[in-house]
Tab-separated table of C-alpha atoms in Angstrom:
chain	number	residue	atom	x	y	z
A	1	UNK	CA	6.896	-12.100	7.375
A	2	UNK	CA	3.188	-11.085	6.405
A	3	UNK	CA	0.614	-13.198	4.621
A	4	UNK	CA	-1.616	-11.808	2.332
A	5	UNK	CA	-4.094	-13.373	-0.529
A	6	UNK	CA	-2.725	-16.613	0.582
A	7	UNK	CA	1.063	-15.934	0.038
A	8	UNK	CA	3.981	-15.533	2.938
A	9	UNK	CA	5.811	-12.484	2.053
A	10	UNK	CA	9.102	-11.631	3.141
A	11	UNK	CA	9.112	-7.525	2.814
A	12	UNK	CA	11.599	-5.461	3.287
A	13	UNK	CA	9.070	-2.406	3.140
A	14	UNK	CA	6.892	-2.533	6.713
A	15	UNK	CA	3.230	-3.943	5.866
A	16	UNK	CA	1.494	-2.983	9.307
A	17	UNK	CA	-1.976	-3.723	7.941
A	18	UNK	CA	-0.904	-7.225	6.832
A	19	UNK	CA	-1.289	-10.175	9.587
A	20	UNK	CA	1.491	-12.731	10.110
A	21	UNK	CA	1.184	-15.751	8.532
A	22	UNK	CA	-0.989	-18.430	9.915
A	23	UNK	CA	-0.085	-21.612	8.103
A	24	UNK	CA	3.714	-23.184	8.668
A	25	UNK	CA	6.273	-21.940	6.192
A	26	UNK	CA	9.749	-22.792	5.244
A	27	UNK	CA	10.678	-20.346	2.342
A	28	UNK	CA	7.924	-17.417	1.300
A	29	UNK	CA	6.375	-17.361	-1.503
A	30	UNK	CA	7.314	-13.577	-2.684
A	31	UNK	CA	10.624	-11.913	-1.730
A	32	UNK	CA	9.904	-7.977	-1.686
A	33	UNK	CA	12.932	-5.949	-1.491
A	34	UNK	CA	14.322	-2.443	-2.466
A	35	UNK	CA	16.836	-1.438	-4.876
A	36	UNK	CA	17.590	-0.925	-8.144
A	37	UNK	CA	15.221	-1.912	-11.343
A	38	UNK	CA	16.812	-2.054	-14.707
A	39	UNK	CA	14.720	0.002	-17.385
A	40	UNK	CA	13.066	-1.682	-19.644
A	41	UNK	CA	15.079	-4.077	-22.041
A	42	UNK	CA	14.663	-2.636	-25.595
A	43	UNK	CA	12.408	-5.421	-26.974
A	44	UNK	CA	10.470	-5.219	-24.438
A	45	UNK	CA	6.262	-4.588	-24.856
A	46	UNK	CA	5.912	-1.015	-23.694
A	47	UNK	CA	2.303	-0.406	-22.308
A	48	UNK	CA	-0.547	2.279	-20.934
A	49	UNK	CA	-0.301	3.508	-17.709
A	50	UNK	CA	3.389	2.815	-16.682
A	51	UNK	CA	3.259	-0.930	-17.087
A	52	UNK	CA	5.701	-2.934	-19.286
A	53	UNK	CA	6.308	-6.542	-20.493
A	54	UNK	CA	9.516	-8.273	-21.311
A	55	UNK	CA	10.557	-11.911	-21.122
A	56	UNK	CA	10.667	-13.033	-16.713
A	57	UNK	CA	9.427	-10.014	-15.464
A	58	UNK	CA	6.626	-7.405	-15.962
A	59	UNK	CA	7.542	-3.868	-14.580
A	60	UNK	CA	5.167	-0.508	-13.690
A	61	UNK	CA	6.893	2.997	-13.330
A	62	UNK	CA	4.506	4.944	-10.992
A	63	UNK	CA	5.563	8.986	-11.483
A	64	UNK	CA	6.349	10.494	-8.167
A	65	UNK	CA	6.559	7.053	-6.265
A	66	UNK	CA	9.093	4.416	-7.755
A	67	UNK	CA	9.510	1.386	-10.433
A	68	UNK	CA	8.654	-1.963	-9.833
A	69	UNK	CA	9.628	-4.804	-11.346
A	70	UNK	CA	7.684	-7.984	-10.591
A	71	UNK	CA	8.424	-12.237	-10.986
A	72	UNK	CA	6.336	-14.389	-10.044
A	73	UNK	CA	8.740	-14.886	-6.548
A	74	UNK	CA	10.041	-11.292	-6.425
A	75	UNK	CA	9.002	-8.010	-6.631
A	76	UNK	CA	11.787	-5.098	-6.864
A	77	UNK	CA	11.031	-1.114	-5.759
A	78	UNK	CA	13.627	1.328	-6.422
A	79	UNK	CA	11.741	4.650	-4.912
A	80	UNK	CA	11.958	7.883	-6.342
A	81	UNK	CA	13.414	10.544	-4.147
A	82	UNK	CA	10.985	11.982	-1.834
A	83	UNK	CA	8.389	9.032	-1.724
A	84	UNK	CA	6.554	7.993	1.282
A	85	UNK	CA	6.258	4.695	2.347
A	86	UNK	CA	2.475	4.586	2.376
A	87	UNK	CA	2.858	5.360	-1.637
A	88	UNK	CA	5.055	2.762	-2.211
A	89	UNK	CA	2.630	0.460	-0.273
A	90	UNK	CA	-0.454	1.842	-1.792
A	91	UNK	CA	1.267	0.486	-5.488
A	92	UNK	CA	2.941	-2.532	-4.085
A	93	UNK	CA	-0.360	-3.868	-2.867
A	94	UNK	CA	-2.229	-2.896	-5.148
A	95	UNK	CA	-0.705	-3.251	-8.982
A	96	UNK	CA	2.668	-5.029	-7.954
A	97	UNK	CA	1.098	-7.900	-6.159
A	98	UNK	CA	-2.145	-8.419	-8.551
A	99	UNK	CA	0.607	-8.589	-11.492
A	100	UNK	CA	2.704	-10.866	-9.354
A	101	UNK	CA	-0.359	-13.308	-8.570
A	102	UNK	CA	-1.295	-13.207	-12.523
A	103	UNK	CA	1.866	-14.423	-13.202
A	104	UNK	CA	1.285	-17.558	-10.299
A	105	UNK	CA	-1.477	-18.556	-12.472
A	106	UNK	CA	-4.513	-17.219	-10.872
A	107	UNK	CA	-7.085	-15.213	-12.637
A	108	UNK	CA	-7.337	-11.813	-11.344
A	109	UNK	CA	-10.518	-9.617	-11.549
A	110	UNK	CA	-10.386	-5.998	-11.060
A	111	UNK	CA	-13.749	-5.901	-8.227
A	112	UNK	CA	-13.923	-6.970	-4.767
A	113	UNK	CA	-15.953	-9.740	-3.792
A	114	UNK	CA	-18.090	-10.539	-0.152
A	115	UNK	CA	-18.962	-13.599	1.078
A	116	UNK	CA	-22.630	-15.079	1.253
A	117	UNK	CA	-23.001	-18.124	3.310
A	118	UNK	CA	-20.742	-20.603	2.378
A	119	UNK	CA	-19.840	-19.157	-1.299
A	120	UNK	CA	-18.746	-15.689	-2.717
A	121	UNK	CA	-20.359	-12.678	-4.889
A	122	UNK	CA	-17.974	-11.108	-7.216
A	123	UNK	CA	-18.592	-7.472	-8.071
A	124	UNK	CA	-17.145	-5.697	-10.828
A	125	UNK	CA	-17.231	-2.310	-12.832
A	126	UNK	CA	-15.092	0.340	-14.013
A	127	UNK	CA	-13.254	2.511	-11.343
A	128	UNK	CA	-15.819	4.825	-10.103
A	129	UNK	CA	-19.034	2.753	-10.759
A	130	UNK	CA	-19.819	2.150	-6.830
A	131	UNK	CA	-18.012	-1.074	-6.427
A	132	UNK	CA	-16.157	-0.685	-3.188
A	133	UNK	CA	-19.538	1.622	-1.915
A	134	UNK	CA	-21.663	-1.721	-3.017
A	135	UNK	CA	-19.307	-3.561	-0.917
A	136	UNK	CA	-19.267	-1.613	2.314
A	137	UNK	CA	-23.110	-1.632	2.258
A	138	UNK	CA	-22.648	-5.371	1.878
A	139	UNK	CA	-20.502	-5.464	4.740
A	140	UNK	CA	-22.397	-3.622	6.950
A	141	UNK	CA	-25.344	-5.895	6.274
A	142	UNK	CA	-22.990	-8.651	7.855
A	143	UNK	CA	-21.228	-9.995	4.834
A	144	UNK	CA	-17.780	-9.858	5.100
A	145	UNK	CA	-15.652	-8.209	2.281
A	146	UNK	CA	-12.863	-10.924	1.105
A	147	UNK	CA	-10.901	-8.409	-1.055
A	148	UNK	CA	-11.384	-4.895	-2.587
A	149	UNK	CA	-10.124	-3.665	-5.846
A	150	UNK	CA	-7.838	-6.686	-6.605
A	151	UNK	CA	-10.201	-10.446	-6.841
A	152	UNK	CA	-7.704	-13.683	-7.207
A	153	UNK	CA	-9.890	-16.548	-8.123
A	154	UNK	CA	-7.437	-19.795	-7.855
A	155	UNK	CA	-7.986	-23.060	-10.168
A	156	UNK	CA	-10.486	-24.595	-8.302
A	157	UNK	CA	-12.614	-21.124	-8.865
A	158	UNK	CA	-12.102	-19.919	-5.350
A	159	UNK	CA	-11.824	-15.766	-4.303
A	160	UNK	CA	-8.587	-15.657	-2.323
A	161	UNK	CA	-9.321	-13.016	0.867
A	162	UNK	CA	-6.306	-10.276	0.254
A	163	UNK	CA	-5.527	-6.796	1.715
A	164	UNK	CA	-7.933	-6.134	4.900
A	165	UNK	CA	-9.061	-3.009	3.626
A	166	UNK	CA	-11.183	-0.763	1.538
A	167	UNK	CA	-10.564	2.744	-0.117
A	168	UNK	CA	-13.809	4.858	-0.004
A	169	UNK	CA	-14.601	8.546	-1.110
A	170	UNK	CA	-15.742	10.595	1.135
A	171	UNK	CA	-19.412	10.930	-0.478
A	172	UNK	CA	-19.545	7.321	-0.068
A	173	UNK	CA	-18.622	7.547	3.569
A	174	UNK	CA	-21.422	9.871	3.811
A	175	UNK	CA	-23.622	7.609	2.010
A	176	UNK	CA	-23.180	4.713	4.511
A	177	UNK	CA	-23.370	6.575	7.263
A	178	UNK	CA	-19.725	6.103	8.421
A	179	UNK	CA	-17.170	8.923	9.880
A	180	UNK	CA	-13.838	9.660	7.954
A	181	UNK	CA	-12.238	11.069	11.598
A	182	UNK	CA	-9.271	8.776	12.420
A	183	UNK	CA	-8.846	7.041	8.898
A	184	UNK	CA	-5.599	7.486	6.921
A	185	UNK	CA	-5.717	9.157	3.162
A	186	UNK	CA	-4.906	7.421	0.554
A	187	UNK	CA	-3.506	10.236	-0.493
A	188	UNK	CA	-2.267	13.596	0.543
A	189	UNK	CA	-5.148	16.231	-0.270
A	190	UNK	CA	-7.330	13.591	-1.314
A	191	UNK	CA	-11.013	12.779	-0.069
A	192	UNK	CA	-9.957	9.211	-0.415
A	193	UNK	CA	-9.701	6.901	2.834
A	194	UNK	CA	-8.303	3.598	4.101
A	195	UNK	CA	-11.474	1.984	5.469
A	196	UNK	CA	-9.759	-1.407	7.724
A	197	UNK	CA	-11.740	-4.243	7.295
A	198	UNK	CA	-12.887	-5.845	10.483
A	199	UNK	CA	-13.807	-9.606	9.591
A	200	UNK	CA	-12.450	-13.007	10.945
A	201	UNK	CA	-9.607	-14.446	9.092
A	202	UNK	CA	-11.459	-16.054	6.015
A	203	UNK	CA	-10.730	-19.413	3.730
A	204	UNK	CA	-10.612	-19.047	0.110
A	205	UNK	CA	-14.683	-19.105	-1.150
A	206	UNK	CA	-15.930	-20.577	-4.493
A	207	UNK	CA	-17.273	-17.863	-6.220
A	208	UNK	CA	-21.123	-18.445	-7.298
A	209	UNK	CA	-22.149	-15.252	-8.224
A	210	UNK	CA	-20.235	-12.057	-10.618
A	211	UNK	CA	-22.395	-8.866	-11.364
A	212	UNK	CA	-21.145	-5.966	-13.345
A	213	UNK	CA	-22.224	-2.380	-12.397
A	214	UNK	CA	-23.304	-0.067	-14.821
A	215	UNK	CA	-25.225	3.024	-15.153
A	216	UNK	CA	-28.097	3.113	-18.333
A	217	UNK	CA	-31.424	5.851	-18.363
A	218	UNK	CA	-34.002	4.029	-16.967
A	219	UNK	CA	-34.440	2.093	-14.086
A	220	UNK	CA	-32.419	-0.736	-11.924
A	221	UNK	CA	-32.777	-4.057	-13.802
A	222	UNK	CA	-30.659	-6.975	-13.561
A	223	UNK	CA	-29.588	-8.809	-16.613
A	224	UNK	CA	-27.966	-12.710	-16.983
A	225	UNK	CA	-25.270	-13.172	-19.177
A	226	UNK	CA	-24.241	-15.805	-21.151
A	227	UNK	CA	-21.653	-17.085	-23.891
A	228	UNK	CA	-19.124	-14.635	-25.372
A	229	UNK	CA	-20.746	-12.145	-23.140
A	230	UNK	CA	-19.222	-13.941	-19.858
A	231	UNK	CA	-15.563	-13.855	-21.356
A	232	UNK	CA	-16.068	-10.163	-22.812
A	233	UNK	CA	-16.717	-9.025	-18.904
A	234	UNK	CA	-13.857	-11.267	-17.499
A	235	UNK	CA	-11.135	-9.977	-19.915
A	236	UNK	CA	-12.462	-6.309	-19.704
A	237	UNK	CA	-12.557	-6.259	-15.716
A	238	UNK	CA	-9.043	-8.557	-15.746
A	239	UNK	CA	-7.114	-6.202	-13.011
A	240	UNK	CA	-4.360	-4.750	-14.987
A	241	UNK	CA	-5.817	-6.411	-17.794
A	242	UNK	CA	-3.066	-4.364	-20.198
A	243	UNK	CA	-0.652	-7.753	-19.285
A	244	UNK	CA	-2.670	-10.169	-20.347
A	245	UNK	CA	-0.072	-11.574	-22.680
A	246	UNK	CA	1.743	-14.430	-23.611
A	247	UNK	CA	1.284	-17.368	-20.608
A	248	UNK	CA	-0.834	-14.598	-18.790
A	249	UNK	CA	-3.336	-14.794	-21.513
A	250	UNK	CA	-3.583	-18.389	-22.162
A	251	UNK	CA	-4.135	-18.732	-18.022
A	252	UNK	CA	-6.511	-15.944	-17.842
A	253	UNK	CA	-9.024	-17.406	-20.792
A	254	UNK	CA	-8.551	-20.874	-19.396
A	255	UNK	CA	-9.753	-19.709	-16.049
A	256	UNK	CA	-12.282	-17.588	-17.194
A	257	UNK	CA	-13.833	-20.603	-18.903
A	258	UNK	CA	-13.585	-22.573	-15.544
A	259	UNK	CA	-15.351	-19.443	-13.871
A	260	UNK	CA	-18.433	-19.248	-16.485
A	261	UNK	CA	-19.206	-22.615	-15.584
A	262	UNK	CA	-19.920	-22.211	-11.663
A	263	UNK	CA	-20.798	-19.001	-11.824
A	264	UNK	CA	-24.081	-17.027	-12.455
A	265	UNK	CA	-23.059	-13.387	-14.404
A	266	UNK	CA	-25.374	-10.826	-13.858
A	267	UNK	CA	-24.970	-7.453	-15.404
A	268	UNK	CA	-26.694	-4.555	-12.640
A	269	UNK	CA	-27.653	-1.406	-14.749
A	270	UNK	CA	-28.868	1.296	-12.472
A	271	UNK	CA	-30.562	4.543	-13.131
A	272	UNK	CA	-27.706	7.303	-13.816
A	273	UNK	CA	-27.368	10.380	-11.348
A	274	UNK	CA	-29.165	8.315	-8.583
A	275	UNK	CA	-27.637	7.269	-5.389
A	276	UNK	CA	-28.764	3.421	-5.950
A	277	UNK	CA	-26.322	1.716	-3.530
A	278	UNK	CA	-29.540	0.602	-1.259
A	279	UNK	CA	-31.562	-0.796	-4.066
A	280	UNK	CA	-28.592	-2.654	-5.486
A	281	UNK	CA	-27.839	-4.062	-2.413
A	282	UNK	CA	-30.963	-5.147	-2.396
A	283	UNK	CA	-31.419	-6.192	-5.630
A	284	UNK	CA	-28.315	-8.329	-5.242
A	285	UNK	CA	-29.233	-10.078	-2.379
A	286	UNK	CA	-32.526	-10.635	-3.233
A	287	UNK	CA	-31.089	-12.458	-6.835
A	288	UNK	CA	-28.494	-14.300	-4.542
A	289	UNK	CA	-31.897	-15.503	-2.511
A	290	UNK	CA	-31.168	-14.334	0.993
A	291	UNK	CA	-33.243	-13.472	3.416
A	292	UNK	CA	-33.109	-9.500	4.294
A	293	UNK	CA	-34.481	-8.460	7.395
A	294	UNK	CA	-32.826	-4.996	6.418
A	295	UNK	CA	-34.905	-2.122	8.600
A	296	UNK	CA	-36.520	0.340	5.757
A	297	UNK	CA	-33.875	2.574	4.262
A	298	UNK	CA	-34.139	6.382	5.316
């Protein structure tokens, strides 16, 4: 059994990164177990990227690696020939489970979010704006990282902590100053890494504070958001937000309207070309209102 963004899974793939669960359990939550996935039914909502939608059950086909098919209790591989476990991980942690806890009810925001004090920041952006770079800075200023890539945010408006880790770029290794020697590739013939995450085991956080990255010509600037705005950044950074239908939907706008009232939005554009990932920290932190005692950046 392994416990991850506050579910017990019973897995019939190995999850070594994923800690045993810590609360008592009778049943788990979400049954993970290999074999065979029906295609598609023929009325079913065919989508970008692999993913499709039927009635019960929302599947992804991932070339080279396998098919899910996920339930709200179950999620289903059937591997392709030749795939490696750590693929079929990679997927099943990543896309499988954020579908799965969309369909649980929880809103799902594609980001990662760090904890401040006694609440949470939520950051999000498009893949490759510097989100999980922000968030390693962030971490090695002493904030721990709840989640990377896939955000839960439960009913009561709270980031669920999830998969221990980070994936980081090389360059952004560099950029923080840490060594890639020793950490696993995401994969094969990739300069992409498995940073582990070492933090204390973490509650569920309300989340106070969502900024959206994005790069403009001139310089850093942070803007509020308000209104239509706030529900035009939830639904666009919703993680897999391509099933965002029927129920899904309904949950997802109901949440996000939960979220907009805790939360302040903040969109972060920074200057393009410029390694920014100090200043935003910075500028992040210093919106937030804590305290840096940061030494000066080289």
């Amino acid at each position: 059994m392994y416990a991850a963004y506050g579910l017990v899974l019973d897995s019939a793939l190995p999850l070594p990164d994923l800690a045993a669960p810590s609360r008592p359990w009778t049943t788990p939550d979400v049954v993970v177990r290999i074999g065979a996935v029906a295609p598609p039914a023929a009325d079913a909502v065919l989508l970008p990227r692999g993913l499709w939608f039927e009635e019960g059950r929302i599947g992804l086909d991932v070339p080279g690696v396998g098919r899910y098919a996920c339930t709200a209790e179950a999620i289903v591989v059937q591997p392709q020939p030749g795939a490696t476990d750590d693929a079929l991980r990679l997927f099943l942690l990543g896309s499988a489970l954020g579908i799965v806890l969309a369909q649980r009810g929880h809103l799902v925001l594609h980001g990662n979010a760090f904890r401040v004090d006694d609440g949470c920041a939520v950051v999000l952006g498009h893949s490759g704006a510097g989100k999980s770079t922000l968030a390693a800075e962030m971490h090695r200023r002493g904030h721990a990282v709840l989640s990377d890539d896939v955000v839960p945010v439960d009913a009561a408006g709270r980031a669920i902590p999830g998969w221990p880790r980070m994936k980081l770029w090389q360059d952004a290794l560099d950029r923080i100053g840490m060594a890639s020697g020793g950490l696993a590739r995401v994969a094969p013939g990739h300069d992409k890494f498995h940073v582990p995450l070492d933090r204390p085991a973490l509650d569920p956080l309300p989340v106070r504070w969502i900024y959206l990255l994005d790069r403009h010509d001139g310089p850093l600037r942070l803007t509020p958001l308000s209104g239509a705005a706030v529900f035009a950044v939830l639904h666009e950074h919703g993680y897999r937000n391509e099933v965002l239908l029927g129920r899904i939907r309904g949950t997802h706008l109901a949440r996000s309207a939960s979220l907009a009232g805790q939360a302040r939005v903040v969109r972060l554009d920074r200057p393009r070309d410029v390694d920014s990932v100090h200043a935003s920290a910075d500028a992040i932190l210093a919106d937030i209102g804590v305290r840096q005692e940061e030494p000066a950046h080289a």
